[in-house]
Amino acid sequence: MSTTPRLPRRLAAPAPGWTVEADVVVVGSGIAGLTCALRLRQRVDRVLLVTKTVLSAGSTQWAQGGIAAALDPEDTPEEHLEDTLVAGVGLCDVEAVRTLVTEGPDRVRELVALGAEFDREPGGDIKLTREGGHHRDRIAHAGGDATGAEISRALIAALRAVVDDPGIEVVEHALVVDLLTAADGAVCGATLHVIGEGQIDGVGAARARAVVLATGGLGQIYTSTTNPPVATGDGMAAALRAGARVTDLEFVQFHPTVLFLGEGSTGQQPLISEAVRGEGAFLVDDRGERFMVGRHELADLAPRDVVARGILAVMGERGLDHVWLDARHLGAAFLEKRFPSIVARCRELGFDPATELLPVAPAQHYASGGVETDLRGRTSVEGLYACGEVSCTGVHGANRLASNSLLEGLVFAHRIADDVADRLAAGELPTRGPVDAEVDGETAVLLDSSHRIGLQRTMTRGCGPLRSADSTVRAQLELEALADLPTGAAEPGPRTWETTNLLHLGQALATLAHRREETRGGHVRTDHPERDDEHWLLHQGLVRTPSGWLEVLDRPVSEPMGGTQ
Ligand code: SIN
């Protein structure tokens, strides 16, 4: 297949029945959205934070391992940079990584000052552990394996402390449907579907001088993922439809050790943190042999693409649908103290890590690509910013280093808040009115949510950790068939909007996955099993043109990531 897909400008939705105005709308309430909103509030008069369900429901809450930062006096940002670049397999933006690792330690200390309680050494220092791809202990964690939950708790508590402040408004149960654009193409707000009471209920418009997307990832595009049900790529799809450049979408990270609950198990699956291997657990095959030893100098703690690939190779060679993680030697007392949530969840599901091998297999975990931004979080569309997993800052390259995602959300949220506040103070980012929906391009035929499982199977078969020209073409054709289903098949509503977002992102992802004829990062191209720097040391971006066709933009890795604002 040589053509790219054609996407509509917007999802079919009722006309907005209400309007609210703010200086900035922040969409999403993980570490990125909460940090950005709290910091903006210090300098901007009217901040509106909207979130799809409740404040704590996003991916941050589920982060087990921790947050990576060079906090140990023996460690340095330079070493953190080196490990990040190796994991990113040649496609990181070095300046973005430098920003991440140099600003990271201070941002983590600020998080501590805000109230996040990390696990401590007896002497009081933050306890640091190691995960795959790190050559030093630099992962701060909380509640053993509940780091994201603790960070989320601390940020939500800080938000609740200021919620009476008229400068910040929070709306929960607000799904972003599309972005509003002005006549010059700048983003000037978003349409939202709110399940609320009183005036703000149903579809409405939130108008603003800037919109910050912090909507997380797209894990629900695959049959099995570690992402929560809300991760349906809503912000990323809306940005793509509004003309923002989306980059490196083919680089999906598959976490090596996700508890295997059987072939038919779909949706969010239990993650067994890499930190379990960091503490000494190891992988074995059906003969009990440690297959990561000899494959990489870091063995079971190699970067996660290497480990996932090792697992897939063994599964292929030995006809298995999973391998096993052996943590028994760590002992019940240690496991229960260090990994209370993981142990409890495993036991709930009938597996005891202290006495049994755990069945594990790779599952979707993280979108390394997303809406492309520069170092200030600006996208290619004026007025639109992106932060956290929805974004592509270039810090992850082809594969994210463990525990760099919370850090990315934190560091770039600060930068975005500062940039937006500076620009508003300087009179930039004027108030703009949206163009009428009728004249602003085509409206999508919606995909009924009954097609979601079929779509997920298509993506898993076609664009999973093992892919080829054949599998990606098949995926493109199957997705095209879904996009061409007869008009009027589905009623507007959250489930159909989400499913249509997954379709649009699937079409974009499959296009880039098909084009990249090499093996790099989180996946293997079985028909091009080697990394090919001669032809593929580049980022693939996609932009929706005014005619609706997606245009592919290749950019050498030597050019910085960046918006064109
Ligand atoms: C894990 O705990 O293994 C996941 C951490 C991450 O994705 O960075």
Coordinates of C-alpha atoms and ligand atoms in Angstrom, one line a residue:
M1 CA 0.0 0.0 0.0
S2 CA 1.5 3.3 -1.0
T3 CA -1.2 5.8 -0.1
T4 CA -1.7 7.4 3.3
P5 CA -5.1 7.5 4.9
R6 CA -7.5 10.4 4.8
L7 CA -8.9 11.6 8.1
P8 CA -11.9 13.9 8.7
R9 CA -11.4 17.2 10.5
R10 CA -13.6 16.3 13.4
L11 CA -15.8 13.7 15.1
A12 CA -19.5 13.8 14.5
A13 CA -21.0 15.4 17.7
P14 CA -23.9 17.6 18.7
A15 CA -23.3 21.4 18.4
P16 CA -21.9 22.8 21.6
G17 CA -24.7 23.6 24.0
W18 CA -22.6 25.7 26.4
T19 CA -19.4 27.7 26.4
V20 CA -16.8 28.4 29.1
E21 CA -13.8 30.7 28.7
A22 CA -10.3 30.5 30.3
D23 CA -6.8 31.7 29.5
V24 CA -5.5 28.1 29.3
V25 CA -7.3 24.8 29.2
V26 CA -5.3 21.8 30.4
V27 CA -6.7 18.5 29.3
G28 CA -5.7 15.5 31.5
S29 CA -4.8 15.0 35.2
G30 CA -1.8 12.7 35.3
I31 CA 1.6 14.0 36.5
A32 CA 1.8 16.2 33.4
G33 CA -1.6 17.9 33.5
L34 CA -1.7 18.4 37.3
T35 CA 1.9 19.8 37.4
C36 CA 1.2 22.1 34.5
A37 CA -2.2 23.4 35.9
L38 CA -0.7 23.9 39.4
R39 CA 2.2 25.9 38.0
L40 CA 0.1 27.9 35.5
R41 CA -2.2 28.9 38.3
Q42 CA 0.6 30.8 40.0
R43 CA 1.0 33.1 37.0
V44 CA -2.2 33.0 34.9
D45 CA -5.6 34.3 35.9
R46 CA -7.9 31.7 34.6
V47 CA -6.9 28.0 34.3
L48 CA -9.4 25.3 33.4
L49 CA -8.3 21.7 34.1
V50 CA -10.5 19.1 32.6
T51 CA -10.2 15.3 32.9
K52 CA -11.9 12.4 31.2
T53 CA -13.2 10.7 34.3
V54 CA -11.9 11.4 37.8
L55 CA -8.6 13.2 38.6
S56 CA -6.8 10.0 39.6
A57 CA -7.9 7.7 36.7
G58 CA -5.1 8.2 34.3
S59 CA -1.9 6.2 33.7
T60 CA 0.2 8.0 36.3
Q61 CA -1.8 6.3 39.0
W62 CA -0.6 2.9 37.7
A63 CA 3.1 3.7 37.4
Q64 CA 4.8 1.1 39.7
G65 CA 8.6 1.4 39.2
G66 CA 9.3 5.0 39.8
I67 CA 10.8 8.2 38.6
A68 CA 14.4 8.3 37.3
A69 CA 16.7 11.1 38.3
A70 CA 20.4 11.5 39.1
L71 CA 19.8 12.1 42.8
D72 CA 22.7 10.0 44.1
P73 CA 25.8 12.2 44.7
E74 CA 27.8 9.5 42.8
D75 CA 25.4 9.7 39.8
T76 CA 25.4 12.4 37.1
P77 CA 22.9 13.8 34.6
E78 CA 25.5 12.9 32.0
E79 CA 25.3 9.2 32.9
H80 CA 21.5 9.3 32.9
L81 CA 21.7 10.9 29.5
E82 CA 24.0 8.2 28.2
D83 CA 21.6 5.4 29.3
T84 CA 18.6 7.3 27.8
L85 CA 20.3 7.6 24.5
V86 CA 21.3 3.9 24.4
A87 CA 17.7 2.9 25.1
G88 CA 16.4 5.3 22.4
V89 CA 18.5 3.4 19.8
G90 CA 19.8 6.5 17.9
L91 CA 16.6 8.4 17.7
C92 CA 16.6 10.6 20.8
D93 CA 16.7 14.3 20.5
V94 CA 19.9 14.9 22.5
E95 CA 18.9 18.4 23.6
A96 CA 15.6 17.2 24.8
V97 CA 17.3 14.4 26.8
R98 CA 19.8 16.9 28.2
T99 CA 16.9 19.1 29.4
L100 CA 15.2 16.1 31.0
V101 CA 18.2 14.8 32.9
T102 CA 19.6 18.1 34.0
E103 CA 16.3 19.7 35.2
G104 CA 14.9 16.4 36.5
P105 CA 16.6 16.2 39.9
D106 CA 15.3 19.7 40.9
R107 CA 11.8 18.9 39.7
V108 CA 11.8 15.7 41.8
R109 CA 13.0 17.6 44.9
E110 CA 10.2 20.1 44.3
L111 CA 7.7 17.2 44.1
V112 CA 9.0 16.1 47.5
A113 CA 8.6 19.6 48.9
L114 CA 5.0 19.6 47.6
G115 CA 4.3 16.5 49.7
A116 CA 5.2 13.4 47.7
E117 CA 6.6 10.8 50.1
F118 CA 9.2 8.6 48.5
D119 CA 10.7 5.5 50.2
R120 CA 13.7 6.4 52.3
E121 CA 16.9 4.8 53.5
P122 CA 17.3 4.5 57.3
G123 CA 19.5 7.6 57.2
G124 CA 16.7 9.6 55.5
D125 CA 18.0 9.8 51.9
I126 CA 15.6 8.8 49.1
K127 CA 16.0 5.1 48.4
L128 CA 17.1 4.5 44.8
T129 CA 16.8 1.3 42.8
R130 CA 17.7 0.1 39.4
E131 CA 15.6 -0.8 36.3
G132 CA 16.4 -2.1 32.8
G133 CA 18.9 0.0 30.9
H134 CA 20.1 2.0 33.8
H135 CA 23.8 1.5 34.8
R136 CA 23.1 3.1 38.3
D137 CA 20.5 3.0 41.0
R138 CA 18.5 6.1 40.2
I139 CA 14.9 5.2 40.4
A140 CA 13.0 6.9 43.3
H141 CA 10.0 4.9 44.4
A142 CA 7.1 5.3 46.8
G143 CA 5.0 2.8 48.7
G144 CA 7.4 0.1 47.3
D145 CA 5.7 -0.3 44.0
A146 CA 3.0 2.4 44.2
T147 CA 5.0 5.4 43.0
G148 CA 2.5 6.8 40.5
A149 CA -0.3 6.5 43.1
E150 CA 1.7 8.5 45.6
I151 CA 2.7 11.2 43.1
S152 CA -0.9 11.4 42.0
R153 CA -2.1 11.7 45.6
A154 CA 0.3 14.5 46.4
L155 CA -0.6 16.5 43.3
I156 CA -4.3 16.0 43.7
A157 CA -4.0 17.1 47.4
A158 CA -2.1 20.2 46.2
L159 CA -4.9 20.9 43.7
R160 CA -7.6 20.4 46.3
A161 CA -5.8 22.9 48.6
V162 CA -6.4 25.6 46.0
V163 CA -9.7 24.5 44.5
D164 CA -11.6 27.4 46.1
D165 CA -9.3 29.8 44.2
P166 CA -11.3 31.4 41.4
G167 CA -8.2 31.3 39.2
I168 CA -8.5 27.5 38.7
E169 CA -11.5 25.5 37.8
V170 CA -11.6 21.7 37.6
V171 CA -14.1 19.7 35.5
E172 CA -14.2 16.0 35.9
H173 CA -16.0 13.5 33.5
A174 CA -15.0 15.8 30.6
L175 CA -13.9 13.9 27.4
V176 CA -12.1 16.0 24.8
V177 CA -13.9 15.5 21.5
D178 CA -12.0 17.9 19.2
L179 CA -9.9 21.0 19.1
L180 CA -11.3 24.3 18.1
T181 CA -9.3 26.2 15.5
A182 CA -9.4 29.8 14.4
A183 CA -9.3 31.1 10.8
D184 CA -5.5 31.3 10.9
G185 CA -5.3 27.6 12.0
A186 CA -4.4 28.4 15.6
V187 CA -6.0 26.3 18.3
C188 CA -8.4 28.3 20.4
G189 CA -10.1 25.8 22.7
A190 CA -11.6 22.4 22.7
T191 CA -15.0 20.8 22.4
L192 CA -15.8 18.6 25.4
H193 CA -18.4 16.1 26.4
V194 CA -19.2 16.5 30.0
I195 CA -21.3 14.2 32.1
G196 CA -22.2 16.9 34.6
E197 CA -25.0 18.7 36.2
G198 CA -26.7 22.0 35.5
Q199 CA -25.2 24.2 32.8
I200 CA -22.1 22.2 32.0
D201 CA -23.6 19.0 30.7
G202 CA -23.3 17.3 27.3
V203 CA -21.2 18.7 24.5
G204 CA -19.8 22.3 25.0
A205 CA -16.9 24.5 24.0
A206 CA -14.0 25.5 26.3
R207 CA -12.4 28.5 24.6
A208 CA -8.9 29.6 25.6
R209 CA -5.8 31.3 24.4
A210 CA -3.8 28.1 24.7
V211 CA -4.6 24.4 25.1
V212 CA -2.3 22.0 26.8
L213 CA -2.9 18.3 26.0
A214 CA -1.8 16.0 28.7
T215 CA -4.2 13.2 27.8
G216 CA -1.8 10.2 28.0
G217 CA -1.3 7.3 25.7
L218 CA -3.2 5.0 23.3
G219 CA -2.7 1.6 24.9
Q220 CA -6.3 0.5 24.3
I221 CA -5.5 0.3 20.6
Y222 CA -4.0 -3.2 21.4
T223 CA -5.8 -6.2 22.8
S224 CA -3.6 -6.3 25.9
T225 CA -1.9 -3.4 27.5
T226 CA -0.8 -2.1 30.9
N227 CA -2.7 1.1 30.3
P228 CA -6.0 1.9 32.0
P229 CA -9.3 1.9 30.1
V230 CA -9.2 5.7 29.6
A231 CA -6.0 5.4 27.4
T232 CA -7.8 5.7 24.1
G233 CA -5.6 8.4 22.5
D234 CA -8.3 11.0 22.5
G235 CA -5.9 14.0 22.7
M236 CA -3.5 12.6 20.2
A237 CA -6.3 11.9 17.7
A238 CA -7.8 15.3 18.1
A239 CA -4.4 17.0 17.6
L240 CA -3.8 14.9 14.4
R241 CA -7.2 15.9 13.0
A242 CA -6.5 19.6 13.9
G243 CA -3.3 19.5 11.8
A244 CA -0.6 19.0 14.4
R245 CA 2.4 17.0 13.5
V246 CA 2.5 13.6 15.1
T247 CA 5.8 11.8 15.1
D248 CA 7.4 8.4 15.8
L249 CA 4.0 6.8 16.2
E250 CA 5.4 3.4 15.1
F251 CA 7.5 3.2 18.2
V252 CA 5.3 1.4 20.6
Q253 CA 6.9 0.0 23.7
F254 CA 5.9 -3.5 24.8
H255 CA 6.7 -4.2 28.4
P256 CA 8.4 -7.5 28.8
T257 CA 6.9 -8.7 32.0
V258 CA 3.1 -8.4 32.1
L259 CA 1.3 -11.1 33.9
F260 CA -0.1 -13.6 31.4
L261 CA -3.7 -14.4 32.2
G262 CA -4.4 -16.5 29.1
E263 CA -4.9 -16.1 25.4
G264 CA -8.3 -14.5 25.6
S265 CA -7.5 -11.9 28.2
T266 CA -8.0 -8.4 26.9
G267 CA -7.8 -4.8 28.1
Q268 CA -5.6 -3.6 31.0
Q269 CA -3.3 -6.4 32.3
P270 CA -1.3 -6.5 35.5
L271 CA 2.2 -5.2 35.2
I272 CA 5.1 -6.9 37.0
S273 CA 7.5 -4.0 37.4
E274 CA 10.9 -4.1 36.0
A275 CA 12.0 -3.2 39.5
V276 CA 11.2 -6.8 40.5
R277 CA 14.1 -7.8 38.1
G278 CA 16.0 -4.9 39.5
E279 CA 15.9 -6.6 42.9
G280 CA 17.1 -9.9 41.4
A281 CA 14.2 -11.8 39.8
F282 CA 15.0 -13.4 36.5
L283 CA 13.3 -14.9 33.4
V284 CA 13.3 -18.6 32.6
D285 CA 11.9 -20.7 29.8
D286 CA 9.9 -23.9 30.0
R287 CA 13.1 -25.9 31.0
G288 CA 13.8 -23.4 33.8
E289 CA 16.8 -22.0 31.8
R290 CA 17.8 -18.3 32.2
F291 CA 17.6 -17.2 28.6
M292 CA 18.6 -13.5 29.0
V293 CA 22.1 -14.4 30.3
G294 CA 24.4 -14.2 27.3
R295 CA 22.0 -12.1 25.2
H296 CA 23.1 -8.7 26.7
E297 CA 25.7 -7.6 29.2
L298 CA 22.8 -6.5 31.6
A299 CA 21.0 -9.9 31.1
D300 CA 17.5 -9.6 32.7
L301 CA 18.1 -5.9 33.2
A302 CA 18.8 -5.0 29.6
P303 CA 16.8 -2.2 28.0
R304 CA 13.2 -3.4 27.8
D305 CA 13.1 -3.8 24.0
V306 CA 16.0 -6.2 24.3
V307 CA 14.3 -8.2 27.0
A308 CA 10.9 -8.2 25.2
R309 CA 12.7 -9.4 22.0
G310 CA 14.5 -12.1 24.0
I311 CA 11.2 -13.3 25.4
L312 CA 9.5 -13.3 21.9
A313 CA 12.5 -15.2 20.5
V314 CA 12.2 -17.9 23.2
M315 CA 8.4 -18.0 22.8
G316 CA 8.9 -18.5 19.0
E317 CA 11.6 -21.1 19.3
R318 CA 9.9 -23.2 22.0
G319 CA 6.2 -22.7 20.9
L320 CA 5.2 -21.0 24.1
D321 CA 2.6 -18.3 24.6
H322 CA 4.5 -16.9 27.6
V323 CA 7.7 -17.4 29.7
W324 CA 8.2 -17.2 33.5
L325 CA 9.6 -14.8 36.0
D326 CA 11.3 -16.3 39.0
A327 CA 11.2 -14.2 42.1
R328 CA 10.9 -17.0 44.6
H329 CA 14.4 -16.6 46.0
L330 CA 13.6 -13.0 47.1
G331 CA 11.3 -14.5 49.8
A332 CA 7.8 -13.6 50.9
A333 CA 8.9 -11.0 53.5
F334 CA 11.0 -9.0 51.1
L335 CA 8.5 -9.2 48.3
E336 CA 5.5 -8.2 50.4
K337 CA 7.5 -5.2 51.8
R338 CA 9.1 -4.0 48.6
F339 CA 6.2 -4.9 46.1
P340 CA 3.0 -4.8 48.2
S341 CA 0.7 -4.0 45.3
I342 CA 2.1 -6.4 42.9
V343 CA 2.1 -9.3 45.4
A344 CA -1.4 -8.5 46.4
R345 CA -2.7 -8.4 42.8
C346 CA -0.9 -11.6 41.8
R347 CA -2.3 -13.4 44.8
E348 CA -5.8 -12.1 44.0
L349 CA -5.4 -13.7 40.6
G350 CA -4.1 -17.0 42.0
F351 CA -0.3 -16.6 41.7
D352 CA 2.1 -16.4 44.6
P353 CA 5.4 -14.8 43.5
A354 CA 7.0 -16.0 46.8
T355 CA 6.4 -19.7 46.0
E356 CA 5.6 -19.9 42.2
L357 CA 6.9 -18.9 38.9
L358 CA 4.9 -16.1 37.4
P359 CA 3.7 -16.5 33.8
V360 CA 4.7 -13.3 31.8
A361 CA 4.6 -12.1 28.2
P362 CA 5.1 -8.7 26.6
A363 CA 2.1 -6.4 26.3
Q364 CA 1.7 -2.8 25.1
H365 CA 2.9 -0.4 27.7
Y366 CA 3.9 3.0 26.3
A367 CA 3.6 5.2 23.2
S368 CA 7.1 6.6 22.6
G369 CA 5.9 8.8 19.8
G370 CA 3.0 11.3 19.9
V371 CA 2.3 15.0 19.2
E372 CA 5.7 16.5 18.3
T373 CA 6.9 19.4 20.5
D374 CA 9.9 21.5 20.9
L375 CA 11.7 22.1 24.2
R376 CA 9.0 24.4 25.4
G377 CA 6.2 21.9 24.7
R378 CA 4.9 23.9 21.7
T379 CA 3.4 21.8 18.9
S380 CA 3.4 22.6 15.2
V381 CA 0.1 24.4 15.7
E382 CA 0.0 27.8 17.3
G383 CA -1.7 27.8 20.7
L384 CA -1.4 24.0 21.1
Y385 CA 0.9 22.4 23.6
A386 CA 1.4 18.7 24.5
C387 CA 3.0 17.1 27.5
G388 CA 3.6 13.6 28.8
E389 CA 2.8 10.4 26.9
V390 CA 0.6 12.2 24.4
S391 CA 3.7 14.2 23.3
C392 CA 6.8 13.4 21.4
T393 CA 9.5 15.6 22.8
G394 CA 12.2 13.3 21.4
V395 CA 13.4 12.2 24.9
H396 CA 12.4 8.6 24.2
G397 CA 13.6 8.1 20.7
A398 CA 12.7 4.7 19.5
N399 CA 12.3 3.2 23.0
R400 CA 11.7 4.8 26.4
L401 CA 14.2 4.1 29.2
A402 CA 12.4 2.8 32.3
S403 CA 11.0 5.4 34.7
N404 CA 11.7 8.3 32.3
S405 CA 8.0 8.9 31.6
L406 CA 7.0 10.4 35.0
L407 CA 10.1 12.6 34.8
E408 CA 9.3 13.8 31.3
G409 CA 5.8 14.8 32.4
L410 CA 7.2 16.7 35.3
V411 CA 10.0 18.5 33.6
F412 CA 8.1 19.5 30.4
A413 CA 5.0 20.5 32.3
H414 CA 7.1 23.2 34.1
R415 CA 8.5 24.4 30.9
I416 CA 5.1 24.6 29.2
A417 CA 3.6 26.5 32.2
D418 CA 6.4 29.0 32.0
D419 CA 6.2 29.4 28.3
V420 CA 2.5 29.9 28.3
A421 CA 2.6 32.3 31.2
D422 CA 5.4 34.3 29.6
R423 CA 3.6 34.5 26.3
L424 CA 0.3 35.6 27.8
A425 CA 2.1 38.3 29.8
A426 CA 3.8 39.5 26.6
G427 CA 0.4 39.8 24.9
E428 CA 1.1 36.8 22.6
L429 CA -1.5 34.1 22.2
P430 CA -4.4 36.5 21.5
T431 CA -8.0 35.5 22.1
R432 CA -9.3 34.0 18.9
G433 CA -12.8 32.8 17.9
P434 CA -13.3 29.4 16.3
V435 CA -14.3 29.0 12.7
D436 CA -17.8 27.5 12.2
A437 CA -17.7 23.7 12.2
E438 CA -19.6 23.6 8.9
V439 CA -16.8 25.5 7.0
D440 CA -13.9 23.9 8.9
G441 CA -13.8 20.5 7.1
E442 CA -15.3 17.2 7.0
T443 CA -17.0 15.4 9.9
A444 CA -16.2 11.8 10.7
V445 CA -18.5 8.9 10.2
L446 CA -18.2 7.3 13.7
L447 CA -17.1 3.7 14.3
D448 CA -19.5 1.8 16.5
S449 CA -17.8 0.5 19.7
S450 CA -18.8 -3.0 18.8
H451 CA -15.9 -2.9 16.4
R452 CA -13.3 -2.0 19.1
I453 CA -12.2 -5.6 19.8
G454 CA -11.8 -6.3 16.0
L455 CA -9.7 -3.1 15.7
Q456 CA -7.6 -4.1 18.7
R457 CA -7.0 -7.6 17.2
T458 CA -6.1 -6.0 13.8
M459 CA -3.5 -3.7 15.5
T460 CA -2.1 -6.5 17.7
R461 CA -1.7 -8.9 14.7
G462 CA -0.5 -6.3 12.3
C463 CA 1.5 -3.7 14.3
G464 CA 2.5 -5.6 17.5
P465 CA 6.0 -6.4 18.7
L466 CA 6.5 -8.6 15.6
R467 CA 5.5 -7.1 12.3
S468 CA 6.3 -7.2 8.7
A469 CA 5.3 -5.6 5.3
D470 CA 2.5 -8.2 5.0
S471 CA 1.1 -7.8 8.5
T472 CA 1.2 -4.0 8.3
V473 CA -0.6 -4.0 4.9
R474 CA -3.2 -6.3 6.2
A475 CA -3.7 -4.0 9.2
Q476 CA -4.0 -1.0 6.9
L477 CA -6.6 -2.7 4.7
E478 CA -8.6 -3.9 7.7
L479 CA -8.6 -0.4 9.2
E480 CA -9.6 1.1 5.9
A481 CA -12.6 -1.3 5.7
L482 CA -13.6 -0.1 9.2
A483 CA -13.3 3.5 8.1
D484 CA -15.4 2.8 5.0
L485 CA -18.4 1.3 6.9
P486 CA -21.7 2.9 5.9
T487 CA -22.6 6.3 7.1
G488 CA -24.8 6.7 10.1
A489 CA -23.7 3.4 11.7
A490 CA -23.0 4.8 15.1
E491 CA -24.5 7.4 17.4
P492 CA -22.2 10.1 18.8
G493 CA -21.2 9.3 22.4
P494 CA -18.1 8.6 24.5
R495 CA -17.6 4.9 23.4
T496 CA -18.0 5.7 19.7
W497 CA -15.7 8.8 19.9
E498 CA -13.1 6.7 21.7
T499 CA -13.4 3.9 19.2
T500 CA -13.1 6.3 16.3
N501 CA -10.1 7.9 17.9
L502 CA -8.5 4.5 18.1
L503 CA -9.3 3.9 14.4
H504 CA -7.7 7.2 13.3
L505 CA -4.6 6.6 15.4
G506 CA -4.4 3.0 14.2
Q507 CA -4.5 4.2 10.6
A508 CA -1.7 6.6 11.3
L509 CA 0.4 4.1 13.3
A510 CA 0.0 1.4 10.7
T511 CA 1.1 3.7 7.9
L512 CA 4.4 4.5 9.7
A513 CA 4.9 1.0 10.9
H514 CA 4.6 -0.2 7.3
R515 CA 7.1 2.4 5.9
R516 CA 9.8 1.8 8.5
E517 CA 11.7 -1.2 6.9
E518 CA 14.1 -2.0 9.7
T519 CA 14.1 -3.3 13.3
R520 CA 14.6 -0.7 15.9
G521 CA 13.2 0.1 19.3
G522 CA 10.2 -1.7 20.7
H523 CA 9.4 -4.0 17.8
V524 CA 10.9 -6.4 15.3
R525 CA 10.3 -6.2 11.6
T526 CA 10.6 -9.9 10.8
D527 CA 11.2 -9.1 7.1
H528 CA 13.9 -6.5 8.0
P529 CA 15.5 -8.0 11.1
E530 CA 18.4 -5.6 11.3
R531 CA 18.7 -1.9 12.4
D532 CA 19.4 0.1 9.3
D533 CA 21.1 3.4 10.1
E534 CA 21.9 4.2 6.5
H535 CA 18.2 4.6 5.6
W536 CA 16.3 4.9 8.8
L537 CA 18.1 7.2 11.1
L538 CA 15.2 9.6 10.9
H539 CA 11.8 10.5 12.4
Q540 CA 8.6 9.9 10.5
G541 CA 6.0 12.5 11.1
L542 CA 2.4 12.7 9.9
V543 CA 0.4 15.8 9.2
R544 CA -3.2 16.1 8.1
T545 CA -3.3 18.4 5.0
P546 CA -6.3 20.6 4.4
S547 CA -7.7 18.1 1.9
G548 CA -7.7 15.5 4.7
W549 CA -4.9 13.2 3.4
L550 CA -2.1 12.5 5.8
E551 CA 1.3 13.6 4.6
V552 CA 4.4 11.8 5.7
L553 CA 7.3 14.0 6.7
D554 CA 10.7 12.4 7.1
R555 CA 13.3 14.3 9.2
P556 CA 16.9 13.4 9.9
V557 CA 17.6 12.8 13.5
S558 CA 20.2 15.5 13.4
E559 CA 17.5 18.2 13.1
P560 CA 15.9 19.1 16.5
M561 CA 12.3 18.2 17.3
G562 CA 10.1 21.1 17.2
G563 CA 7.0 23.0 16.6
T564 CA 7.0 25.7 14.0
Q565 CA 5.3 28.3 16.2
Ligands
SIN1 C1 7.9 -0.7 35.5 O1 7.8 -0.5 36.7 O2 8.5 -1.7 35.0 C2 7.4 0.3 34.5 C3 8.1 1.6 34.7 C4 8.1 2.3 33.5 O3 7.4 2.0 32.5 O4 8.9 3.3 33.3

